Coordinates of C-alpha atoms in Angstrom, one line a residue:
Chain A
M136 CA 146.8 -152.4 181.1
T137 CA 150.3 -151.1 180.7
N138 CA 151.9 -154.2 180.1
E139 CA 149.4 -155.0 177.3
R140 CA 150.1 -151.5 175.7
T141 CA 154.1 -152.4 175.7
A142 CA 153.2 -155.6 174.2
A143 CA 151.0 -154.2 171.5
A144 CA 153.6 -152.1 170.8
D145 CA 156.4 -155.0 170.6
V146 CA 153.9 -156.6 168.4
R147 CA 153.9 -154.1 165.8
P148 CA 156.4 -154.7 163.0
P149 CA 159.4 -152.3 163.2
Q150 CA 159.1 -151.0 159.2
P151 CA 156.3 -148.3 159.8
Q152 CA 157.8 -147.2 162.9
G153 CA 161.0 -146.3 160.6
G154 CA 158.8 -144.6 157.9
K155 CA 157.1 -142.7 160.7
K156 CA 160.6 -141.4 161.7
F157 CA 161.5 -140.9 158.1
S158 CA 158.6 -139.2 157.4
R159 CA 158.9 -136.7 160.5
L160 CA 162.5 -135.8 159.5
R161 CA 161.1 -135.0 156.2
E162 CA 158.3 -132.9 158.0
T163 CA 161.2 -130.9 159.9
C164 CA 162.8 -130.3 156.6
K165 CA 160.0 -129.2 155.1
H166 CA 159.4 -126.6 157.9
S167 CA 163.1 -125.7 158.5
Y168 CA 164.5 -125.4 155.1
I169 CA 163.9 -121.7 154.7
G170 CA 164.9 -121.0 158.1
W171 CA 168.0 -123.1 157.4
L172 CA 168.7 -121.4 154.2
F173 CA 168.7 -117.9 155.8
T174 CA 171.0 -119.0 158.4
L175 CA 173.3 -120.9 156.3
P176 CA 176.1 -118.2 155.9
M177 CA 176.1 -117.8 159.6
T178 CA 176.5 -121.5 160.1
L179 CA 179.1 -121.9 157.4
G180 CA 180.9 -118.9 158.8
L181 CA 181.1 -120.2 162.4
L182 CA 182.3 -123.6 161.1
I183 CA 185.1 -122.2 158.8
F184 CA 186.1 -119.2 160.5
T185 CA 185.5 -120.0 164.2
F186 CA 185.0 -123.8 165.2
Y187 CA 187.4 -125.1 162.9
P188 CA 190.4 -122.9 163.9
M189 CA 189.3 -123.3 167.7
I190 CA 190.1 -127.0 167.1
Q191 CA 193.1 -126.3 165.1
S192 CA 194.4 -123.8 167.7
L193 CA 193.7 -126.4 170.5
V194 CA 195.8 -129.1 168.6
Y195 CA 198.5 -126.4 167.9
A196 CA 198.5 -125.9 171.9
F197 CA 199.8 -129.2 172.4
A198 CA 202.4 -129.0 169.8
E199 CA 205.4 -127.5 168.3
Y200 CA 204.6 -125.7 165.2
D201 CA 206.5 -123.0 163.4
G202 CA 203.5 -122.3 160.9
V203 CA 205.7 -124.0 158.0
E204 CA 206.7 -127.5 158.0
H205 CA 207.8 -128.4 161.5
F206 CA 204.9 -129.9 163.2
E207 CA 205.3 -132.1 166.3
L208 CA 202.9 -133.2 168.9
I209 CA 204.7 -132.4 172.6
G210 CA 201.9 -132.9 174.8
L211 CA 201.9 -130.7 177.6
G212 CA 205.2 -129.0 176.9
N213 CA 204.0 -125.6 176.1
F214 CA 201.9 -125.5 179.1
I215 CA 205.0 -126.5 181.4
R216 CA 207.1 -124.2 179.3
M217 CA 205.0 -121.2 180.9
F218 CA 205.8 -122.5 184.4
T219 CA 209.4 -123.3 183.8
S220 CA 211.6 -121.8 181.3
D221 CA 208.9 -118.8 180.5
R222 CA 208.0 -118.4 184.1
R223 CA 209.5 -114.9 184.8
E224 CA 208.2 -113.3 181.8
M225 CA 204.6 -115.1 182.2
I226 CA 204.6 -113.6 185.9
I227 CA 205.3 -110.2 184.3
V228 CA 203.0 -110.4 181.8
L229 CA 200.0 -111.7 184.0
K230 CA 201.1 -109.2 186.5
N231 CA 200.7 -106.2 184.1
T232 CA 197.5 -107.4 182.6
F233 CA 195.6 -107.8 185.8
L234 CA 197.1 -104.9 187.2
Y235 CA 195.5 -102.8 184.6
A236 CA 192.2 -104.4 184.5
I237 CA 191.7 -104.3 188.4
I238 CA 192.5 -100.5 188.2
S239 CA 191.4 -99.7 185.1
V240 CA 188.1 -101.3 184.8
P241 CA 186.5 -99.9 188.3
L242 CA 188.2 -96.6 187.7
T243 CA 186.6 -96.2 184.3
L244 CA 183.2 -97.4 185.7
V245 CA 183.1 -95.1 188.6
L246 CA 184.3 -91.9 186.5
S247 CA 182.2 -92.5 183.5
Y248 CA 179.2 -93.1 186.1
M249 CA 179.9 -89.9 187.9
L250 CA 180.0 -88.3 184.4
A251 CA 176.8 -89.6 183.4
L252 CA 175.2 -88.3 186.7
L253 CA 176.9 -84.7 185.7
V254 CA 175.1 -84.6 182.4
N255 CA 171.9 -86.3 183.3
K256 CA 170.4 -82.8 184.7
K257 CA 168.0 -81.1 183.0
I258 CA 169.9 -77.8 182.2
A259 CA 169.6 -76.4 178.6
G260 CA 172.5 -77.2 176.6
V261 CA 173.7 -80.1 178.2
G262 CA 173.2 -82.1 175.3
V263 CA 176.2 -80.2 173.9
F264 CA 178.3 -81.3 176.5
R265 CA 177.4 -84.9 176.2
V266 CA 178.6 -84.8 172.7
L267 CA 181.9 -83.3 173.6
Y268 CA 182.5 -85.7 176.5
Y269 CA 182.1 -88.3 173.7
L270 CA 184.4 -86.6 171.2
P271 CA 187.7 -88.4 172.7
V272 CA 186.0 -91.5 172.0
V273 CA 185.6 -91.3 168.1
I274 CA 189.6 -90.8 167.9
P275 CA 190.8 -94.1 166.2
S276 CA 192.6 -96.0 168.9
V277 CA 196.0 -96.0 166.8
V278 CA 195.7 -92.1 166.4
S279 CA 195.1 -92.0 170.2
G280 CA 197.9 -93.9 170.9
L281 CA 200.3 -91.9 168.9
L282 CA 198.9 -88.6 170.0
W283 CA 199.3 -89.6 173.7
K284 CA 202.9 -90.6 172.9
G285 CA 203.4 -86.7 171.7
V286 CA 201.9 -85.6 174.9
Y287 CA 204.0 -88.0 177.0
D288 CA 207.4 -87.0 175.3
P289 CA 209.6 -86.1 178.4
I290 CA 211.0 -83.4 176.6
Y291 CA 208.9 -81.9 173.6
G292 CA 205.6 -83.1 175.0
L293 CA 203.0 -80.9 176.9
G294 CA 202.6 -83.6 179.5
N295 CA 205.5 -82.4 181.7
S296 CA 204.7 -78.8 181.5
I297 CA 201.3 -79.4 182.6
L298 CA 202.6 -81.2 185.5
N299 CA 204.8 -78.5 186.5
A300 CA 202.3 -76.0 186.2
F301 CA 200.4 -77.9 188.9
G302 CA 203.8 -77.9 190.9
L303 CA 204.5 -81.5 190.3
P304 CA 207.9 -83.2 189.3
S305 CA 208.4 -84.1 185.8
S306 CA 208.1 -87.3 184.7
Q307 CA 209.4 -89.9 182.1
F308 CA 206.0 -91.4 181.2
F309 CA 206.2 -94.3 178.9
E310 CA 209.8 -94.3 179.2
S311 CA 210.4 -95.4 182.7
E312 CA 209.3 -98.4 184.1
K313 CA 207.8 -96.7 187.0
S314 CA 205.4 -94.2 185.5
A315 CA 204.6 -96.5 182.4
M316 CA 201.6 -98.1 183.5
A317 CA 200.0 -95.3 185.3
S318 CA 200.5 -93.1 182.0
F319 CA 198.5 -95.9 180.2
I320 CA 195.9 -96.2 183.0
F321 CA 195.3 -92.3 182.7
M322 CA 195.6 -92.2 178.9
N323 CA 192.7 -94.7 178.7
I324 CA 190.4 -92.5 181.1
F325 CA 189.6 -90.0 178.5
G326 CA 187.5 -92.6 176.7
V327 CA 185.0 -92.5 179.3
G328 CA 182.3 -90.9 177.3
G329 CA 181.6 -94.3 175.6
S330 CA 180.6 -96.0 179.0
M331 CA 178.7 -92.3 179.9
I332 CA 176.2 -93.0 176.8
L333 CA 175.3 -96.3 178.4
W334 CA 174.7 -95.2 181.7
L335 CA 172.8 -92.3 180.5
S336 CA 170.2 -94.8 178.9
A337 CA 170.3 -96.7 182.0
L338 CA 169.3 -93.6 184.0
K339 CA 166.8 -92.7 181.7
N340 CA 164.9 -95.8 182.3
V341 CA 164.7 -95.0 186.2
P342 CA 161.0 -94.4 186.9
P343 CA 160.6 -90.7 188.2
E344 CA 157.8 -91.4 190.3
L345 CA 160.3 -93.0 192.7
Y346 CA 162.3 -89.5 192.6
E347 CA 158.9 -87.9 193.5
A348 CA 158.0 -90.5 196.3
A349 CA 161.4 -90.1 197.8
T350 CA 161.2 -86.3 197.7
I351 CA 158.1 -86.4 199.7
D352 CA 159.7 -88.6 202.0
G353 CA 162.4 -86.2 202.5
A354 CA 165.2 -87.9 201.0
N355 CA 168.2 -86.0 200.1
G356 CA 170.3 -86.3 196.9
A357 CA 172.8 -88.6 198.1
V358 CA 169.9 -91.0 199.5
K359 CA 168.2 -90.9 196.2
L360 CA 171.7 -91.8 194.5
F361 CA 172.5 -94.8 196.5
C362 CA 168.8 -96.1 197.2
I363 CA 167.3 -95.5 193.9
T364 CA 169.8 -94.6 191.2
I365 CA 172.6 -97.0 191.7
P366 CA 170.3 -100.0 192.4
L367 CA 168.2 -99.6 189.4
S368 CA 171.2 -99.4 187.0
T369 CA 173.0 -102.5 188.4
S370 CA 172.0 -104.3 185.2
M371 CA 174.0 -102.1 183.4
I372 CA 176.9 -102.0 185.9
F373 CA 176.7 -105.6 185.4
Y374 CA 177.2 -105.2 181.5
N375 CA 179.9 -102.7 181.8
L376 CA 181.8 -104.9 184.4
I377 CA 181.9 -108.3 182.2
T378 CA 182.8 -106.3 178.9
G379 CA 185.3 -104.3 180.7
I380 CA 187.3 -107.0 182.2
I381 CA 186.9 -109.1 179.1
G382 CA 188.2 -106.2 177.0
S383 CA 191.0 -105.4 179.6
L384 CA 192.5 -108.5 179.7
Q385 CA 192.8 -108.7 175.9
T386 CA 194.2 -104.8 175.6
F387 CA 196.4 -104.7 172.5
N388 CA 196.5 -101.1 172.5
T389 CA 200.0 -101.0 174.3
Y390 CA 201.5 -102.2 171.2
V391 CA 201.2 -98.7 169.6
V392 CA 202.6 -96.9 172.4
A393 CA 205.2 -99.0 174.1
A394 CA 208.8 -99.2 172.8
N395 CA 210.5 -102.7 172.3
E396 CA 207.7 -104.3 170.2
G397 CA 205.0 -103.4 172.5
R398 CA 207.0 -104.4 175.9
G399 CA 207.5 -101.0 177.0
P400 CA 210.7 -100.3 179.4
N401 CA 211.7 -102.9 181.1
N402 CA 208.7 -105.0 180.2
S403 CA 206.6 -102.7 182.2
L404 CA 203.8 -102.2 179.5
Y405 CA 204.0 -106.3 178.3
F406 CA 200.5 -107.5 178.2
F407 CA 199.1 -111.2 177.6
A408 CA 197.7 -110.3 174.2
V409 CA 201.0 -108.5 172.9
K410 CA 202.7 -111.7 174.3
I411 CA 200.8 -114.1 172.3
Y412 CA 201.0 -111.6 169.1
N413 CA 204.9 -111.4 169.4
T414 CA 205.2 -115.2 170.2
A415 CA 203.1 -116.1 167.0
F416 CA 204.5 -113.4 164.3
A417 CA 207.3 -111.3 165.6
G418 CA 210.3 -113.8 166.7
M419 CA 212.9 -115.1 165.1
R420 CA 210.7 -118.2 164.4
F421 CA 207.0 -118.1 164.3
E422 CA 205.7 -120.2 167.2
Y423 CA 202.4 -121.1 166.6
G424 CA 202.1 -123.9 169.0
Y425 CA 203.4 -121.7 172.1
A426 CA 201.0 -118.9 171.2
S427 CA 198.2 -121.1 170.6
A428 CA 198.6 -122.5 174.1
L429 CA 198.9 -119.0 175.4
A430 CA 196.0 -118.0 173.9
W431 CA 193.9 -120.9 175.5
V432 CA 195.3 -119.8 179.0
L433 CA 194.0 -116.3 178.2
F434 CA 190.6 -117.7 177.2
I435 CA 190.2 -120.0 180.1
I436 CA 191.1 -117.1 182.3
V437 CA 188.6 -114.4 180.8
G438 CA 185.9 -117.6 180.9
L439 CA 186.5 -118.6 184.3
L440 CA 186.3 -115.1 185.4
T441 CA 183.2 -114.3 183.5
V442 CA 181.6 -117.3 185.0
F443 CA 182.6 -116.1 188.5
I444 CA 180.8 -112.9 188.0
F445 CA 177.7 -114.3 186.6
R446 CA 177.6 -116.6 189.7
T447 CA 178.0 -113.8 192.3
S448 CA 175.6 -111.7 190.3
K449 CA 172.6 -111.8 192.8
W450 CA 173.2 -108.2 193.2
V451 CA 171.9 -107.3 189.6
Y452 CA 168.6 -106.1 189.4
Y453 CA 166.8 -107.0 185.8
G454 CA 163.5 -104.8 186.2
E455 CA 160.0 -105.9 187.1
E456 CA 159.2 -108.0 184.2
S457 CA 161.8 -110.5 184.0
Chain B
M143 CA 147.4 -55.1 202.3
H144 CA 146.7 -56.9 198.9
Q145 CA 149.7 -55.1 197.2
H146 CA 152.0 -55.4 200.3
V147 CA 151.4 -59.4 199.6
S148 CA 152.2 -59.5 196.0
A149 CA 155.5 -57.1 196.1
V150 CA 156.7 -59.8 199.2
L151 CA 156.0 -62.6 196.8
A152 CA 157.4 -61.0 193.9
A153 CA 160.7 -60.3 195.7
A154 CA 160.6 -64.0 196.9
N155 CA 160.2 -65.1 193.2
R156 CA 163.2 -62.6 192.1
K157 CA 165.5 -64.4 194.7
K158 CA 164.4 -67.7 193.6
M159 CA 165.2 -66.8 190.0
T160 CA 168.4 -65.4 190.9
F161 CA 169.4 -68.4 192.9
E162 CA 168.5 -70.7 189.9
V163 CA 170.6 -68.4 187.6
I164 CA 173.6 -68.6 190.2
R165 CA 173.2 -72.5 190.3
H166 CA 173.1 -72.9 186.2
I167 CA 175.9 -70.7 186.0
L168 CA 177.8 -72.9 188.4
W169 CA 176.9 -76.2 186.6
Y170 CA 177.9 -74.6 183.5
I171 CA 181.4 -74.0 184.9
V172 CA 181.7 -77.6 186.0
Y173 CA 180.7 -78.7 182.8
A174 CA 183.5 -76.5 180.8
A175 CA 185.9 -77.7 183.0
V176 CA 185.5 -81.3 182.5
A177 CA 185.1 -80.5 178.9
V178 CA 188.5 -78.9 178.8
V179 CA 190.1 -81.8 180.3
L180 CA 188.3 -84.5 178.1
L181 CA 189.1 -82.4 175.1
F182 CA 192.8 -81.5 175.6
P183 CA 194.3 -84.4 173.9
V184 CA 192.1 -83.3 170.5
A185 CA 193.3 -79.9 171.3
F186 CA 196.8 -81.0 171.4
M187 CA 196.5 -82.9 168.6
I188 CA 195.0 -79.9 166.4
T189 CA 197.2 -77.5 167.6
K190 CA 200.1 -79.7 167.1
S191 CA 199.2 -80.4 163.2
L192 CA 199.1 -76.7 162.6
M193 CA 202.9 -76.2 163.8
T194 CA 206.1 -76.5 161.5
G195 CA 208.5 -79.4 162.4
T196 CA 210.9 -77.0 163.6
E197 CA 208.4 -75.3 166.1
A198 CA 207.3 -78.5 167.4
A199 CA 211.1 -79.7 167.9
S200 CA 212.1 -76.0 170.0
L201 CA 212.0 -75.5 173.7
P202 CA 210.2 -74.4 175.7
V203 CA 207.1 -76.6 174.5
R204 CA 204.1 -74.5 173.6
F205 CA 200.7 -75.4 173.1
W206 CA 199.6 -72.6 170.5
P207 CA 201.5 -72.6 167.3
E208 CA 203.1 -69.1 166.8
N209 CA 202.4 -69.0 163.0
P210 CA 199.8 -71.5 162.5
T211 CA 200.0 -73.5 159.2
F212 CA 198.3 -75.9 157.1
E213 CA 201.3 -76.9 155.4
N214 CA 201.4 -80.2 157.0
Y215 CA 198.0 -81.2 155.5
K216 CA 199.5 -81.0 152.1
L217 CA 202.8 -82.8 153.3
M218 CA 200.6 -86.0 154.4
F219 CA 199.7 -86.2 151.0
T220 CA 203.1 -85.3 149.3
E221 CA 205.8 -86.4 151.7
N222 CA 204.0 -89.3 153.1
N223 CA 201.3 -91.5 151.3
Y224 CA 198.4 -91.0 153.6
L225 CA 196.2 -90.6 150.3
R226 CA 197.0 -94.1 149.0
Y227 CA 196.3 -95.3 152.8
A228 CA 192.9 -93.4 152.7
C229 CA 191.9 -94.9 149.0
N230 CA 193.0 -98.7 150.6
T231 CA 191.1 -98.0 153.6
L232 CA 188.0 -97.0 151.8
I233 CA 188.0 -100.3 149.6
I234 CA 187.8 -101.8 152.9
V235 CA 185.5 -99.9 154.6
V236 CA 183.0 -99.5 151.9
F237 CA 183.1 -103.3 151.1
N238 CA 182.1 -103.9 154.5
M239 CA 179.5 -101.2 154.8
I240 CA 177.5 -103.0 152.3
A241 CA 178.1 -106.8 152.9
I242 CA 177.9 -106.7 156.6
P243 CA 174.4 -105.0 156.9
F244 CA 173.2 -107.3 154.3
A245 CA 174.9 -110.5 155.3
A246 CA 173.8 -110.0 158.8
S247 CA 170.2 -109.0 158.3
V248 CA 169.8 -112.0 156.0
V249 CA 170.8 -113.9 158.9
A250 CA 168.7 -112.0 161.6
Y251 CA 165.9 -112.4 159.4
G252 CA 166.0 -116.5 159.5
F253 CA 166.5 -116.0 163.4
A254 CA 163.6 -113.3 164.0
K255 CA 161.1 -114.6 161.5
T256 CA 161.3 -118.2 160.6
K257 CA 161.1 -121.4 162.7
F258 CA 163.6 -124.4 162.1
A259 CA 164.9 -127.2 163.9
G260 CA 168.5 -126.6 165.8
K261 CA 167.7 -122.6 165.9
N262 CA 168.2 -122.3 169.5
V263 CA 171.3 -124.4 169.4
L264 CA 172.7 -122.1 166.5
F265 CA 171.8 -118.9 168.2
V266 CA 173.6 -119.9 171.4
A267 CA 176.5 -120.8 169.3
M268 CA 176.4 -117.8 167.5
L269 CA 176.1 -115.8 170.6
S270 CA 179.0 -117.5 172.5
T271 CA 181.4 -116.7 170.0
I272 CA 181.1 -112.7 171.1
M273 CA 182.8 -113.7 174.6
L274 CA 185.6 -115.6 172.7
P275 CA 189.0 -113.9 172.9
S276 CA 189.6 -113.1 169.4
M277 CA 193.4 -114.6 169.7
V278 CA 192.6 -118.1 170.3
V279 CA 191.4 -118.2 166.4
Q280 CA 193.6 -115.6 164.9
I281 CA 196.7 -118.1 164.6
P282 CA 195.2 -120.8 162.8
Q283 CA 193.0 -118.1 160.8
F284 CA 196.4 -116.8 159.9
A285 CA 197.6 -120.0 158.6
M286 CA 194.5 -120.7 156.9
F287 CA 194.6 -117.4 155.1
S288 CA 198.2 -118.0 154.1
A289 CA 197.2 -121.2 152.5
F290 CA 194.7 -119.2 150.8
G291 CA 197.2 -116.8 149.3
W292 CA 195.6 -114.0 151.2
I293 CA 198.7 -112.3 152.8
N294 CA 199.1 -108.7 151.6
T295 CA 195.5 -108.6 150.4
Y296 CA 192.3 -107.3 151.6
Y297 CA 190.5 -110.7 151.4
P298 CA 191.2 -111.5 155.4
M299 CA 189.4 -108.4 156.4
T300 CA 186.4 -108.7 154.0
I301 CA 185.4 -112.1 152.7
P302 CA 184.8 -113.6 156.0
N303 CA 182.1 -110.9 156.7
L304 CA 180.1 -112.3 153.9
F305 CA 179.3 -115.4 156.4
G306 CA 176.9 -113.6 158.4
G307 CA 178.6 -110.3 159.1
G308 CA 179.6 -111.0 162.6
A309 CA 177.7 -112.4 165.7
M310 CA 176.8 -108.7 167.4
N311 CA 175.5 -107.2 164.3
V312 CA 173.2 -110.5 163.7
F313 CA 172.2 -110.2 167.3
L314 CA 171.2 -106.7 167.0
L315 CA 169.4 -106.9 164.1
R316 CA 167.4 -109.8 165.0
Q317 CA 166.3 -108.0 168.6
F318 CA 165.2 -105.2 166.1
M319 CA 163.1 -107.4 164.0
R320 CA 161.6 -109.2 166.5
G321 CA 160.2 -105.8 167.3
I322 CA 158.2 -105.7 164.1
P323 CA 154.8 -107.1 164.2
N324 CA 154.5 -110.6 162.5
E325 CA 151.5 -109.6 161.1
L326 CA 152.9 -107.6 158.3
D327 CA 154.9 -110.6 157.2
N328 CA 151.9 -112.9 157.4
A329 CA 149.9 -110.3 155.1
A330 CA 152.4 -110.4 152.6
K331 CA 152.6 -114.5 153.0
I332 CA 149.0 -114.6 152.3
D333 CA 149.4 -112.2 149.1
G334 CA 152.0 -114.7 147.8
A335 CA 155.4 -113.2 148.8
N336 CA 158.0 -116.0 149.3
A337 CA 160.5 -115.7 152.2
F338 CA 163.2 -113.9 150.4
Q339 CA 160.7 -111.2 149.2
R340 CA 159.2 -110.8 152.7
Y341 CA 162.6 -110.4 154.0
L342 CA 163.7 -107.7 151.1
L343 CA 160.5 -105.7 151.0
I344 CA 158.6 -106.0 153.9
T345 CA 161.4 -106.3 156.8
L346 CA 164.4 -104.5 155.5
P347 CA 162.7 -101.4 154.6
L348 CA 161.6 -101.0 158.5
C349 CA 165.2 -101.9 159.9
V350 CA 166.5 -98.7 158.4
P351 CA 167.5 -97.0 161.9
I352 CA 169.4 -100.3 162.9
L353 CA 171.0 -100.8 159.6
I354 CA 172.2 -97.0 159.9
Y355 CA 173.6 -98.0 163.2
V356 CA 175.3 -101.2 162.2
M357 CA 176.8 -99.2 159.2
I358 CA 178.3 -96.6 161.2
T359 CA 179.8 -98.9 163.5
V360 CA 181.2 -100.8 160.4
F361 CA 182.6 -97.8 159.3
N362 CA 184.3 -96.9 162.7
T363 CA 185.5 -100.6 163.0
Y364 CA 187.5 -100.8 159.8
W365 CA 188.1 -97.2 159.4
S366 CA 190.2 -97.5 162.4
D367 CA 191.2 -101.5 162.4
F368 CA 194.8 -101.9 163.4
F369 CA 195.0 -105.4 164.1
G370 CA 193.9 -107.0 161.1
P371 CA 196.1 -104.8 158.8
L372 CA 199.2 -105.4 161.1
M373 CA 198.8 -108.7 160.7
Y374 CA 197.8 -109.3 157.0
L375 CA 199.4 -106.3 155.1
K376 CA 203.0 -106.5 154.2
T377 CA 203.8 -103.7 151.7
E378 CA 203.3 -100.1 152.0
S379 CA 201.6 -99.8 148.9
K380 CA 198.7 -101.9 150.4
Y381 CA 198.6 -100.2 153.8
T382 CA 195.5 -98.6 155.5
L383 CA 195.5 -95.5 157.5
A384 CA 195.9 -97.1 160.7
I385 CA 198.8 -99.3 160.0
G386 CA 200.3 -96.6 157.8
I387 CA 200.2 -94.0 160.7
F388 CA 201.6 -96.6 162.9
R389 CA 204.6 -97.6 160.4
D390 CA 205.3 -93.8 159.9
S391 CA 205.7 -93.4 163.7
I392 CA 208.3 -95.7 164.0
Q393 CA 210.1 -94.9 160.6
N394 CA 209.9 -91.3 161.2
S395 CA 210.2 -91.0 164.9
S396 CA 211.7 -87.6 165.0
V397 CA 209.9 -84.9 167.1
Q398 CA 210.1 -82.7 163.5
K399 CA 207.8 -85.4 161.9
V400 CA 205.1 -85.2 164.5
P401 CA 203.0 -82.3 163.2
V402 CA 202.6 -84.3 159.9
R403 CA 201.4 -87.2 161.4
M404 CA 199.1 -85.3 163.8
A405 CA 197.7 -83.8 160.8
A406 CA 197.0 -87.3 159.4
G407 CA 195.3 -87.9 163.1
V408 CA 193.2 -85.1 162.6
F409 CA 192.5 -86.4 159.1
M410 CA 191.5 -89.8 160.4
T411 CA 189.3 -88.2 163.0
I412 CA 187.4 -86.0 161.3
L413 CA 185.0 -88.8 159.1
P414 CA 184.1 -90.8 162.3
A415 CA 183.5 -87.2 164.0
I416 CA 181.0 -86.2 161.5
L417 CA 179.3 -89.3 161.3
F418 CA 178.8 -89.2 165.1
F419 CA 177.3 -85.7 164.9
V420 CA 175.1 -86.6 162.2
F421 CA 173.8 -89.7 163.7
Q422 CA 173.8 -89.3 167.3
K423 CA 170.5 -90.4 167.7
Q424 CA 170.6 -93.7 165.7
L425 CA 174.3 -94.4 167.6
I426 CA 172.8 -93.8 171.3
E427 CA 169.8 -95.8 170.6
G428 CA 171.7 -98.7 168.9
V429 CA 174.3 -99.2 171.7
T430 CA 171.6 -99.1 174.1
V431 CA 169.8 -101.8 172.2
G432 CA 172.9 -103.8 172.2
S433 CA 173.5 -103.8 175.9
I434 CA 170.2 -103.6 177.9
K435 CA 168.1 -106.2 176.0
G436 CA 171.5 -108.3 175.7

């Protein structure tokens, strides 16, 4: 039976089959052309401004290129350079970037979550405070950097006055390698209002029946927090964790506050993204090749971390329906 | 007997009431304390902007200006060129506030309301670019835009946006459009409306809330965009506010110049703050759509 069928199919002349294929293609085009037309700008945009540059930067990564005329493929030369002649600076940059991410992401996560819990109460006028807490987020980041530079001025800034008022010793803030990173992390805490808004929406999605049931069972506030609220907002914790890590590894804001072209005292605020920028555009000669190799390394680090977090995300709860 | 019971009850009630009031007051104290801490930088910026240069450079450091003056808000436009920067910024911002919602909603309509071969592939390709560190494409883009002769123009910060208006915006608009019942679209189809008419006249008007969100985020993004102007704008007459205030901080680094710069900072913060106050609801909802459903 099966053999017969195959045989019959083989006997058939190939011409109509080709025609069938062709008419299917025509059918598809007829069905699809409107959709294609609507999404054509995005297709073009992705090709011209994302995928083509990505391929280019991949080629640059294996080349020496000054952006003008000198272009020479050098194989793994750029990547070898990271581990040899540029090793010292690479270690500093990686250490700074990861140190910042490891401290800043969990710190912001916890603080903004606490802030959200704080203003999630049903008390008259609490909405006003939510708005106030969000206000620092609307300050443009350059302005925020410059204003903190003013606060942190060791002589004319208020930072030391405040420290002294609490009985703490004066600090050099951005001007000493010991305090630069801590000052930068502290300054970024003031943006917690942004994540607070996200938490609030997650907290609103927790069904109130759960709390009522817990109250009847005699659960206290802490039990409710750890057994209901936090487990039910894990999807938002996950989102904040991913975006936080991706964002913090690409931090460029230090460029505004740190002296020496965004390096800070003794390279103490020198971040990966700033190094890429400096390599490509700020040196005596432009080094597109090496900068592209660095950018791909950053991309791979971010990508691997994201995959890792997704792989270990069994603890995330996405609600009943999904 | 009866009277006695109600008196006891009333006393208990009163006790509960006072307890509630005290609890509320305690909460307000906590709220206010947090607000003082979080708003301290904003307050610093404002009070500094009201000082004279000599006062800012005098010791001991003070928080409140002795004689508050609005002089700096004049100086930023006369001694510095902030009016020019503001106009330049507005050119980019206004263009993008119109172009991006339009471009993104066209593409989003394609994803939400039409069927076509390769839709999922394109959608995933688009979404994956959100994760891509921008540094990877920035260097070749710079080379490309240099070849186009786009250095020291606003084209790098505007023209690419015509092509889809950004993956995140398309995603948000598509999510929103999927929530609009298809019956509306189908009814218009029966009445003879073509796809573009259905997009423009049926779907788009219903997307106003999310369009407002997109427009405001576009405003905030380009009003404070630092990296684009840093890369592409080379002459002072082309500067936007963000790069202008940054270059100002490098050229006039003395303490006497800080108050004028802080006035410029206040000036740069006012519009985003007003937009936030007015459109709070849409902003918070939009943020939520983007994150939860993502």
